[in-house]
Amino acid sequence: MSKMKWRITPVGAFDIPALERWLEKLAAKGLYFSATLGFLACFDAGEPAEVRIHLEPLMSGTDTEDSELRGIYESAGWRFLGQWGGGFSVYLNDDPKAEAYTDAEALDYSLKSLIKRRLVAGVGLAIVNFMLLSLYWNALPLGLMDLRYFPYESMSDSAFFPFVLGAVGFFFVDLAYLINLALLVRYRARGAAGRQIRIGWLRVLGTLFLLPVIVNTVYIFFGREYDPYPLENSGFVTLTEIEGDDFRLSGDTMFNMDFISHHDAPLSAETWYFQQYGSFRQPGVIPNDTPCLEIRIARYLIPGFASGRAEEYTRIGWYGLGELQGVEPDCGFDEVYLSRGELGSRLVLVRGNTWIYVKYVGQKNLLDFLPSFERMAEAL
Amino acid sequence: MGDKARGQLTESMFYMLMAFLKSEMCGIDVADFVERRTKGRIKMGPGTIYTLLAKFESEKLIEETAVDGRKRTYRLTDKGRATYLEELERLRMCVRDGEEELECPK
């Protein structure tokens, strides 16, 4: 049984002469091409030999045509090694001087067809660029300029990292594609290989950036990102707990959540949201002094984010709720910030990578409920 | 390599059309025919055969008549025959001009 070896493709995915020379070099070392997986190429180990490798662009992806192609090549003494992606059949000839093309016009026609197909594929790639990036761009509530003053708040949005990673990934992939296309056009124009440009790393980098974005998108697409759970037994602090059992809550379920909104995706912080309002007279219009409790929580993958976001919040004011000031940390929290105003107070808590923001309209002192918030944090 | 000098067809293209004149053929048969007919002077590489078959089919010079596993058989169309005859006439004129030039005094 032959041993399989994997190698990263160092040159462009459709830079024919560069790929052929690379595969011939590896054959001289005893590695014979068998298949590709993205930017990786798989090889079977064998006896080292000086051979001729040829990549034949497929005119279309039909099996019949491929079968005919293979028949023609094999009758001429070439051995089929495998498919290079979906675009080429790879053949080997034991004679290092063998040529698959004996007519320059035929080669030109083949390359012209290939360039046309790659241009169409390029348009497809541009559409994928646009769709994926616009999906996340439209989901960004803050502009990229906000990064300057509120970087942690901006980066906390679930669309931020998928957008940035996607943009960087597409930059590398698109650049590799364009260079590749230019090399192909040059090869057709000159009829001979020019200087080899090792652009394989661009594709590798692009794929590494894009892979987590694709996983993230699939995760969201299948609705795995949103996972709410009941308020009961959640450990969350409620308005009733702060105001007392006889406090009357709003009857509107939108303002009196009986569940915890919970989001979690591979490329974003895990977040929780919960709010409760006291009853108010006019449906849809909430007076400023209506007692309410809003809790927002984010658990970050990257250390320092929770603390950075807490610091940013000290620079954000809120009408009637005062300015956030640092207080002595307690109850297992690393940082505690409190603001008090005429309408109520705000509390920002940091515990490891977890950031907790509490907005409260009412007259109770939130610091008295720190043990309850500690229990809530432990129950997350 | 049989490069196209001036006319419509290269040497390989001309011989490939010639191969279909009398019978239907698959790509492998075409390669054998051309090598036999030119007594080994022209050997068509597999890439050339595959590409020219696709080119001729897209230009409707040949058409597929049967598919048997790996083997696809083609025949010459009327357009293909006309193209062949046109090229043959062009080559005849080339030869005639060349011979007349050799024979006529300075």
Short mmCIF file of C-alpha atoms in Angstrom, two decimals:
data_model
loop_
_atom_site.label_atom_id
_atom_site.label_comp_id
_atom_site.label_asym_id
_atom_site.label_seq_id
_atom_site.Cartn_x
_atom_site.Cartn_y
_atom_site.Cartn_z
CA MET A 1 0.00 0.00 0.00
CA SER A 2 1.45 3.35 -1.05
CA LYS A 3 2.03 6.10 1.49
CA MET A 4 0.16 9.37 1.09
CA LYS A 5 1.86 12.73 1.60
CA TRP A 6 0.37 16.21 1.66
CA ARG A 7 2.00 19.39 0.43
CA ILE A 8 0.87 23.02 0.33
CA THR A 9 0.64 24.18 -3.29
CA PRO A 10 3.27 26.94 -3.53
CA VAL A 11 2.11 28.38 -6.86
CA GLY A 12 -1.18 29.58 -8.33
CA ALA A 13 -4.06 27.10 -8.63
CA PHE A 14 -4.25 27.55 -12.41
CA ASP A 15 -0.72 28.68 -13.23
CA ILE A 16 -0.25 25.69 -15.56
CA PRO A 17 3.51 25.83 -16.31
CA ALA A 18 4.40 26.53 -12.67
CA LEU A 19 2.19 23.69 -11.45
CA GLU A 20 3.64 21.28 -14.01
CA ARG A 21 7.23 22.12 -13.05
CA TRP A 22 6.42 21.77 -9.35
CA LEU A 23 4.74 18.37 -9.84
CA GLU A 24 7.69 17.20 -11.96
CA LYS A 25 10.14 18.24 -9.23
CA LEU A 26 8.18 16.27 -6.66
CA ALA A 27 7.97 13.25 -9.00
CA ALA A 28 11.78 13.41 -9.21
CA LYS A 29 11.71 13.05 -5.42
CA GLY A 30 9.30 10.11 -5.59
CA LEU A 31 6.04 11.93 -4.91
CA TYR A 32 3.29 11.46 -7.49
CA PHE A 33 0.24 13.69 -7.52
CA SER A 34 -3.12 12.09 -6.77
CA ALA A 35 -5.66 14.72 -5.59
CA THR A 36 -6.21 18.19 -4.18
CA LEU A 37 -8.05 19.51 -1.16
CA GLY A 38 -8.20 23.30 -1.27
CA PHE A 39 -4.64 24.59 -1.21
CA LEU A 40 -3.32 21.15 -0.26
CA ALA A 41 -2.17 18.57 -2.78
CA CYS A 42 -2.01 14.86 -2.00
CA PHE A 43 0.79 12.65 -3.31
CA ASP A 44 1.48 8.91 -3.47
CA ALA A 45 5.02 7.86 -2.65
CA GLY A 46 6.82 5.92 -5.40
CA GLU A 47 10.13 5.52 -7.16
CA PRO A 48 11.78 8.88 -8.02
CA ALA A 49 11.84 9.47 -11.78
CA GLU A 50 12.37 12.19 -14.37
CA VAL A 51 8.94 12.46 -15.98
CA ARG A 52 6.78 14.90 -17.89
CA ILE A 53 3.64 16.12 -16.15
CA HIS A 54 0.88 17.83 -18.09
CA LEU A 55 -2.22 19.63 -16.82
CA GLU A 56 -5.03 19.46 -19.35
CA PRO A 57 -7.76 22.10 -18.86
CA LEU A 58 -11.17 20.45 -19.04
CA MET A 59 -13.45 21.88 -21.68
CA SER A 60 -16.42 21.21 -19.40
CA GLY A 61 -17.04 19.22 -16.26
CA THR A 62 -18.95 16.34 -17.88
CA ASP A 63 -17.88 12.78 -17.17
CA THR A 64 -18.24 11.78 -20.81
CA GLU A 65 -15.77 14.38 -21.92
CA ASP A 66 -13.35 13.43 -19.18
CA SER A 67 -13.62 9.77 -20.17
CA GLU A 68 -12.88 10.65 -23.78
CA LEU A 69 -9.96 12.81 -22.70
CA ARG A 70 -8.52 10.01 -20.60
CA GLY A 71 -8.91 7.53 -23.44
CA ILE A 72 -7.05 9.83 -25.86
CA TYR A 73 -4.24 10.48 -23.38
CA GLU A 74 -3.81 6.86 -22.33
CA SER A 75 -3.68 5.67 -25.94
CA ALA A 76 -0.84 8.17 -26.46
CA GLY A 77 1.16 6.70 -23.57
CA TRP A 78 0.17 9.15 -20.82
CA ARG A 79 -0.99 7.99 -17.40
CA PHE A 80 -3.85 9.71 -15.58
CA LEU A 81 -2.79 10.79 -12.08
CA GLY A 82 -5.86 12.66 -10.84
CA GLN A 83 -8.00 15.76 -11.06
CA TRP A 84 -6.51 19.12 -10.09
CA GLY A 85 -9.47 20.76 -8.41
CA GLY A 86 -12.34 20.82 -10.88
CA GLY A 87 -10.41 22.40 -13.71
CA PHE A 88 -7.60 20.12 -14.85
CA SER A 89 -6.76 16.51 -15.47
CA VAL A 90 -3.19 15.66 -14.52
CA TYR A 91 -1.26 13.26 -16.78
CA LEU A 92 2.21 11.76 -16.58
CA ASN A 93 4.49 10.58 -19.34
CA ASP A 94 7.66 8.60 -18.63
CA ASP A 95 9.42 10.53 -21.39
CA PRO A 96 10.49 13.89 -19.87
CA LYS A 97 10.45 15.44 -23.35
CA ALA A 98 6.90 14.35 -24.29
CA GLU A 99 4.53 17.12 -25.35
CA ALA A 100 0.76 16.94 -25.10
CA TYR A 101 0.31 19.83 -27.51
CA THR A 102 1.80 19.58 -30.98
CA ASP A 103 -0.15 22.49 -32.42
CA ALA A 104 0.29 26.02 -31.10
CA GLU A 105 -3.16 27.01 -32.34
CA ALA A 106 -4.77 24.19 -30.36
CA LEU A 107 -2.89 25.20 -27.21
CA ASP A 108 -3.93 28.80 -27.74
CA TYR A 109 -7.57 27.77 -28.13
CA SER A 110 -7.38 25.66 -24.97
CA LEU A 111 -5.86 28.53 -22.97
CA LYS A 112 -8.34 31.03 -24.38
CA SER A 113 -11.24 28.80 -23.26
CA LEU A 114 -9.63 28.40 -19.85
CA ILE A 115 -9.19 32.18 -19.45
CA LYS A 116 -12.84 32.72 -20.38
CA ARG A 117 -13.98 30.18 -17.80
CA ARG A 118 -11.71 31.73 -15.16
CA LEU A 119 -13.11 35.18 -15.91
CA VAL A 120 -16.65 33.85 -15.39
CA ALA A 121 -15.50 32.14 -12.18
CA GLY A 122 -13.91 35.45 -11.16
CA VAL A 123 -17.27 37.18 -11.49
CA GLY A 124 -18.74 34.41 -9.32
CA LEU A 125 -15.99 35.02 -6.76
CA ALA A 126 -16.76 38.75 -6.79
CA ILE A 127 -20.45 38.02 -6.15
CA VAL A 128 -19.55 35.74 -3.22
CA ASN A 129 -17.27 38.55 -1.91
CA PHE A 130 -20.08 41.03 -2.10
CA MET A 131 -22.76 38.78 -0.60
CA LEU A 132 -20.75 37.57 2.38
CA LEU A 133 -19.23 40.95 3.22
CA SER A 134 -22.49 42.87 2.77
CA LEU A 135 -24.22 40.34 5.02
CA TYR A 136 -21.90 41.25 7.89
CA TRP A 137 -21.44 44.93 6.92
CA ASN A 138 -25.20 45.52 7.10
CA ALA A 139 -25.27 43.88 10.52
CA LEU A 140 -22.68 46.29 11.95
CA PRO A 141 -24.59 48.86 14.04
CA LEU A 142 -21.53 51.09 14.44
CA GLY A 143 -19.39 52.47 11.66
CA LEU A 144 -15.73 51.53 11.39
CA MET A 145 -14.87 55.13 12.44
CA ASP A 146 -16.22 54.34 15.91
CA LEU A 147 -13.24 52.03 16.32
CA ARG A 148 -11.13 55.08 17.05
CA TYR A 149 -13.01 56.12 20.19
CA PHE A 150 -14.88 52.99 21.23
CA PRO A 151 -12.83 50.08 19.89
CA TYR A 152 -14.10 47.47 22.38
CA GLU A 153 -17.74 48.45 21.93
CA SER A 154 -17.31 48.34 18.14
CA MET A 155 -15.47 45.03 18.21
CA SER A 156 -18.06 43.54 20.56
CA ASP A 157 -20.62 43.43 17.78
CA SER A 158 -21.19 39.92 16.53
CA ALA A 159 -20.65 41.02 12.90
CA PHE A 160 -17.30 42.75 13.49
CA PHE A 161 -14.81 39.88 13.44
CA PRO A 162 -16.59 37.94 10.66
CA PHE A 163 -16.53 41.13 8.56
CA VAL A 164 -12.87 41.96 9.21
CA LEU A 165 -11.66 38.36 8.79
CA GLY A 166 -13.80 38.01 5.66
CA ALA A 167 -12.44 41.23 4.16
CA VAL A 168 -8.82 40.22 4.85
CA GLY A 169 -9.43 36.66 3.60
CA PHE A 170 -11.07 37.84 0.38
CA PHE A 171 -8.26 40.35 -0.16
CA PHE A 172 -5.69 37.53 -0.23
CA VAL A 173 -7.89 35.16 -2.25
CA ASP A 174 -8.84 37.83 -4.79
CA LEU A 175 -5.24 39.00 -5.12
CA ALA A 176 -4.08 35.41 -5.72
CA TYR A 177 -6.86 34.97 -8.29
CA LEU A 178 -5.97 38.16 -10.17
CA ILE A 179 -2.23 37.39 -10.25
CA ASN A 180 -3.06 33.87 -11.39
CA LEU A 181 -5.25 35.19 -14.18
CA ALA A 182 -2.52 37.63 -15.25
CA LEU A 183 0.02 34.77 -15.34
CA LEU A 184 -2.36 32.71 -17.46
CA VAL A 185 -2.88 35.58 -19.90
CA ARG A 186 0.90 36.08 -20.10
CA TYR A 187 1.43 32.36 -20.69
CA ARG A 188 -1.08 32.45 -23.56
CA ALA A 189 0.48 35.58 -25.06
CA ARG A 190 4.05 34.30 -24.92
CA GLY A 191 3.30 30.61 -25.43
CA ALA A 192 5.94 29.87 -22.80
CA ALA A 193 6.23 30.01 -19.04
CA GLY A 194 7.62 33.22 -17.59
CA ARG A 195 9.25 33.78 -14.23
CA GLN A 196 7.61 31.63 -11.58
CA ILE A 197 5.74 33.57 -8.90
CA ARG A 198 5.01 31.67 -5.73
CA ILE A 199 1.56 32.98 -4.86
CA GLY A 200 0.35 29.83 -3.13
CA TRP A 201 0.78 31.44 0.30
CA LEU A 202 -1.77 34.12 -0.63
CA ARG A 203 -4.38 31.41 -1.14
CA VAL A 204 -3.34 29.68 2.08
CA LEU A 205 -3.64 32.90 4.07
CA GLY A 206 -6.95 33.78 2.43
CA THR A 207 -8.40 30.34 3.15
CA LEU A 208 -7.21 30.43 6.77
CA PHE A 209 -8.97 33.78 7.26
CA LEU A 210 -12.12 32.76 5.41
CA LEU A 211 -12.61 29.30 6.89
CA PRO A 212 -13.78 30.52 10.34
CA VAL A 213 -16.05 33.09 8.64
CA ILE A 214 -17.68 30.34 6.57
CA VAL A 215 -18.13 28.16 9.67
CA ASN A 216 -19.61 31.16 11.50
CA THR A 217 -21.99 31.94 8.62
CA VAL A 218 -23.22 28.34 8.36
CA TYR A 219 -23.69 28.31 12.14
CA ILE A 220 -25.86 31.43 11.97
CA PHE A 221 -27.66 30.30 8.80
CA PHE A 222 -28.87 27.15 10.55
CA GLY A 223 -30.09 29.14 13.54
CA ARG A 224 -27.53 27.70 15.96
CA GLU A 225 -26.42 31.14 17.12
CA TYR A 226 -29.62 32.11 18.99
CA ASP A 227 -30.34 29.94 22.00
CA PRO A 228 -32.78 31.57 24.46
CA TYR A 229 -33.74 29.90 27.74
CA PRO A 230 -36.40 30.51 30.43
CA LEU A 231 -35.90 33.16 33.09
CA GLU A 232 -36.98 30.71 35.75
CA ASN A 233 -33.94 29.06 37.37
CA SER A 234 -31.64 31.13 35.13
CA GLY A 235 -30.06 32.87 38.14
CA PHE A 236 -30.68 36.30 36.58
CA VAL A 237 -31.44 39.19 38.92
CA THR A 238 -35.01 40.42 38.37
CA LEU A 239 -36.77 43.70 39.00
CA THR A 240 -39.00 41.92 41.52
CA GLU A 241 -35.92 40.85 43.44
CA ILE A 242 -34.76 44.47 43.61
CA GLU A 243 -38.09 46.20 44.17
CA GLY A 244 -39.83 43.56 46.28
CA ASP A 245 -42.39 40.81 45.68
CA ASP A 246 -45.37 43.19 45.57
CA PHE A 247 -43.87 45.26 42.75
CA ARG A 248 -46.12 45.36 39.70
CA LEU A 249 -44.40 44.43 36.44
CA SER A 250 -45.54 45.45 32.97
CA GLY A 251 -48.02 43.09 31.40
CA ASP A 252 -46.45 43.63 27.99
CA THR A 253 -44.26 40.59 27.30
CA MET A 254 -41.94 42.71 25.21
CA PHE A 255 -41.07 44.78 28.31
CA ASN A 256 -41.29 41.94 30.75
CA MET A 257 -39.17 39.16 29.36
CA ASP A 258 -39.83 35.70 30.76
CA PHE A 259 -36.76 34.36 28.98
CA ILE A 260 -33.07 35.17 28.62
CA SER A 261 -32.00 36.15 25.14
CA HIS A 262 -28.76 34.26 24.53
CA HIS A 263 -26.48 34.41 21.47
CA ASP A 264 -23.36 32.42 20.84
CA ALA A 265 -21.43 32.03 17.56
CA PRO A 266 -17.85 30.87 16.89
CA LEU A 267 -16.52 34.32 15.95
CA SER A 268 -18.30 36.50 18.47
CA ALA A 269 -18.61 36.97 22.20
CA GLU A 270 -21.30 34.92 23.94
CA THR A 271 -23.99 37.40 24.93
CA TRP A 272 -27.05 37.50 27.17
CA TYR A 273 -29.81 40.08 27.33
CA PHE A 274 -32.69 40.54 29.72
CA GLN A 275 -35.04 43.40 30.57
CA GLN A 276 -38.02 44.01 32.82
CA TYR A 277 -40.17 47.10 33.20
CA GLY A 278 -42.64 48.10 35.83
CA SER A 279 -46.19 48.73 34.62
CA PHE A 280 -46.78 52.01 32.80
CA ARG A 281 -49.99 53.65 31.68
CA GLN A 282 -49.56 54.44 28.02
CA PRO A 283 -48.83 51.33 25.97
CA GLY A 284 -45.84 51.89 23.66
CA VAL A 285 -44.72 55.13 25.30
CA ILE A 286 -42.52 54.58 28.30
CA PRO A 287 -42.03 57.46 30.74
CA ASN A 288 -38.39 58.04 31.72
CA ASP A 289 -39.02 57.30 35.36
CA THR A 290 -40.68 53.91 34.76
CA PRO A 291 -38.78 51.45 36.95
CA CYS A 292 -36.82 49.06 34.78
CA LEU A 293 -33.89 46.70 34.82
CA GLU A 294 -31.81 45.93 31.78
CA ILE A 295 -28.95 43.46 31.92
CA ARG A 296 -26.46 42.94 29.13
CA ILE A 297 -23.66 40.43 29.43
CA ALA A 298 -20.81 39.52 27.10
CA ARG A 299 -18.29 36.77 27.63
CA TYR A 300 -15.26 37.31 25.39
CA LEU A 301 -12.81 34.87 23.88
CA ILE A 302 -10.05 37.46 23.97
CA PRO A 303 -8.63 38.53 27.36
CA GLY A 304 -8.77 42.25 28.13
CA PHE A 305 -11.96 42.91 26.16
CA ALA A 306 -14.22 42.88 29.22
CA SER A 307 -12.00 45.33 31.06
CA GLY A 308 -11.54 47.55 28.00
CA ARG A 309 -15.27 47.76 27.37
CA ALA A 310 -15.91 48.59 31.03
CA GLU A 311 -13.45 51.48 30.80
CA GLU A 312 -15.15 52.75 27.63
CA TYR A 313 -18.50 52.83 29.42
CA THR A 314 -17.12 55.29 31.96
CA ARG A 315 -17.00 57.74 29.02
CA ILE A 316 -20.63 57.23 28.05
CA GLY A 317 -23.26 59.20 29.91
CA TRP A 318 -26.95 58.40 30.26
CA TYR A 319 -29.66 60.93 31.05
CA GLY A 320 -30.65 60.78 34.68
CA LEU A 321 -28.37 57.86 35.52
CA GLY A 322 -25.11 59.73 36.28
CA GLU A 323 -21.45 59.09 35.41
CA LEU A 324 -19.84 55.73 36.01
CA GLN A 325 -17.14 55.73 38.71
CA GLY A 326 -14.91 52.87 39.83
CA VAL A 327 -15.67 51.44 43.28
CA GLU A 328 -13.92 48.86 45.44
CA PRO A 329 -14.32 45.45 43.73
CA ASP A 330 -16.23 42.89 45.77
CA CYS A 331 -18.07 39.57 45.51
CA GLY A 332 -15.52 38.02 43.14
CA PHE A 333 -15.68 40.82 40.56
CA ASP A 334 -12.37 42.20 39.27
CA GLU A 335 -13.77 45.62 38.50
CA VAL A 336 -16.93 47.41 39.65
CA TYR A 337 -18.20 50.73 38.25
CA LEU A 338 -21.31 52.46 39.54
CA SER A 339 -23.23 55.56 38.52
CA ARG A 340 -26.11 57.15 40.39
CA GLY A 341 -28.47 59.82 39.09
CA GLU A 342 -31.86 61.25 39.82
CA LEU A 343 -33.68 58.48 37.91
CA GLY A 344 -31.59 55.45 38.81
CA SER A 345 -28.18 53.91 38.44
CA ARG A 346 -25.90 51.87 36.24
CA LEU A 347 -23.48 49.16 37.16
CA VAL A 348 -20.63 47.73 35.12
CA LEU A 349 -18.97 44.58 36.41
CA VAL A 350 -15.95 42.70 35.13
CA ARG A 351 -15.17 39.15 36.09
CA GLY A 352 -12.39 37.51 34.08
CA ASN A 353 -13.48 37.72 30.44
CA THR A 354 -17.08 38.50 31.36
CA TRP A 355 -18.52 42.00 31.13
CA ILE A 356 -21.86 42.78 32.81
CA TYR A 357 -23.82 45.97 32.29
CA VAL A 358 -26.85 46.76 34.41
CA LYS A 359 -29.13 49.73 33.78
CA TYR A 360 -31.63 50.33 36.51
CA VAL A 361 -34.33 52.98 36.87
CA GLY A 362 -35.39 53.03 40.47
CA GLN A 363 -34.23 54.20 43.88
CA LYS A 364 -32.54 51.08 45.27
CA ASN A 365 -28.74 50.85 45.63
CA LEU A 366 -27.46 48.29 43.10
CA LEU A 367 -24.35 47.64 45.21
CA ASP A 368 -26.61 46.00 47.80
CA PHE A 369 -27.37 43.37 45.16
CA LEU A 370 -23.77 42.53 44.27
CA PRO A 371 -24.07 39.03 45.84
CA SER A 372 -27.09 38.41 43.58
CA PHE A 373 -25.11 39.55 40.53
CA GLU A 374 -22.29 37.29 41.65
CA ARG A 375 -24.70 34.30 41.71
CA MET A 376 -25.98 35.36 38.29
CA ALA A 377 -22.43 35.47 36.87
CA GLU A 378 -21.70 32.04 38.32
CA ALA A 379 -24.84 30.59 36.74
CA LEU A 380 -23.94 31.72 33.20
CA MET B 1 4.69 21.96 -34.34
CA GLY B 2 2.34 22.59 -37.22
CA ASP B 3 1.84 26.31 -36.85
CA LYS B 4 -0.76 28.15 -38.84
CA ALA B 5 1.16 30.26 -41.36
CA ARG B 6 -1.49 32.12 -43.28
CA GLY B 7 -4.57 30.06 -44.04
CA GLN B 8 -7.55 29.16 -42.00
CA LEU B 9 -6.30 25.81 -40.74
CA THR B 10 -3.08 24.60 -39.24
CA GLU B 11 -1.54 21.38 -40.49
CA SER B 12 -3.03 19.43 -37.57
CA MET B 13 -6.46 20.92 -38.20
CA PHE B 14 -6.27 20.13 -41.91
CA TYR B 15 -5.30 16.51 -41.30
CA MET B 16 -7.94 16.10 -38.63
CA LEU B 17 -10.67 17.21 -41.05
CA MET B 18 -9.14 14.91 -43.66
CA ALA B 19 -9.48 12.01 -41.21
CA PHE B 20 -13.26 12.44 -41.12
CA LEU B 21 -13.69 12.63 -44.91
CA LYS B 22 -14.43 8.96 -45.47
CA SER B 23 -15.66 7.65 -42.16
CA GLU B 24 -16.79 8.47 -38.67
CA MET B 25 -13.99 8.36 -36.11
CA CYS B 26 -13.13 8.79 -32.48
CA GLY B 27 -10.13 10.81 -31.23
CA ILE B 28 -7.78 7.82 -31.03
CA ASP B 29 -8.64 6.79 -34.61
CA VAL B 30 -7.87 10.33 -35.76
CA ALA B 31 -4.39 10.19 -34.19
CA ASP B 32 -3.71 6.83 -35.89
CA PHE B 33 -5.00 8.07 -39.24
CA VAL B 34 -2.88 11.21 -39.23
CA GLU B 35 0.28 9.34 -38.28
CA ARG B 36 -0.36 6.69 -40.94
CA ARG B 37 -1.32 9.19 -43.63
CA THR B 38 1.73 11.38 -43.05
CA LYS B 39 3.99 8.35 -42.58
CA GLY B 40 4.89 9.50 -39.09
CA ARG B 41 5.76 13.07 -40.10
CA ILE B 42 2.94 14.44 -37.98
CA LYS B 43 2.18 12.98 -34.57
CA MET B 44 -0.71 14.72 -32.90
CA GLY B 45 -0.36 15.07 -29.16
CA PRO B 46 -3.36 14.07 -27.03
CA GLY B 47 -3.92 17.67 -25.91
CA THR B 48 -4.08 18.79 -29.51
CA ILE B 49 -6.58 16.06 -30.45
CA TYR B 50 -8.83 16.71 -27.46
CA THR B 51 -8.83 20.48 -27.95
CA LEU B 52 -9.32 20.38 -31.72
CA LEU B 53 -12.24 17.96 -31.38
CA ALA B 54 -13.86 20.37 -28.93
CA LYS B 55 -13.07 23.36 -31.16
CA PHE B 56 -14.39 21.71 -34.32
CA GLU B 57 -17.50 20.53 -32.55
CA SER B 58 -18.20 24.03 -31.19
CA GLU B 59 -17.64 25.47 -34.68
CA LYS B 60 -19.95 22.77 -36.11
CA LEU B 61 -17.28 21.38 -38.43
CA ILE B 62 -17.86 17.93 -36.93
CA GLU B 63 -20.73 16.46 -34.95
CA GLU B 64 -20.97 13.67 -32.43
CA THR B 65 -22.67 10.50 -33.65
CA ALA B 66 -22.18 8.01 -30.82
CA VAL B 67 -20.85 7.69 -27.28
CA ASP B 68 -19.58 4.30 -26.18
CA GLY B 69 -17.95 4.50 -22.77
CA ARG B 70 -14.78 6.51 -23.18
CA LYS B 71 -15.17 6.62 -26.95
CA ARG B 72 -16.99 9.48 -28.67
CA THR B 73 -17.42 9.16 -32.39
CA TYR B 74 -17.75 12.13 -34.73
CA ARG B 75 -18.51 12.74 -38.39
CA LEU B 76 -17.79 15.62 -40.71
CA THR B 77 -20.58 18.13 -41.27
CA ASP B 78 -21.28 19.91 -44.56
CA LYS B 79 -19.63 23.00 -43.09
CA GLY B 80 -16.60 20.91 -42.12
CA ARG B 81 -16.36 19.45 -45.64
CA ALA B 82 -16.62 22.93 -47.18
CA THR B 83 -13.90 24.21 -44.86
CA TYR B 84 -11.67 21.28 -45.80
CA LEU B 85 -12.21 21.84 -49.54
CA GLU B 86 -11.58 25.56 -49.19
CA GLU B 87 -8.31 24.90 -47.41
CA LEU B 88 -7.37 22.25 -49.96
CA GLU B 89 -7.91 24.77 -52.76
CA ARG B 90 -5.80 27.35 -50.92
CA LEU B 91 -2.99 24.83 -50.52
CA ARG B 92 -3.26 23.84 -54.20
CA MET B 93 -2.86 27.48 -55.17
CA CYS B 94 0.15 27.78 -52.87
CA VAL B 95 1.77 24.73 -54.46
CA ARG B 96 0.90 25.92 -57.98
CA ASP B 97 2.35 29.37 -57.31
CA GLY B 98 5.47 27.84 -55.83
CA GLU B 99 6.02 25.46 -58.76
CA GLU B 100 5.35 28.14 -61.37
CA GLU B 101 7.88 30.39 -59.70
CA LEU B 102 10.47 27.62 -59.82
CA GLU B 103 9.77 26.79 -63.48
CA CYS B 104 9.60 30.27 -64.94
CA PRO B 105 12.89 31.81 -66.14
CA LYS B 106 14.43 34.77 -64.37
#
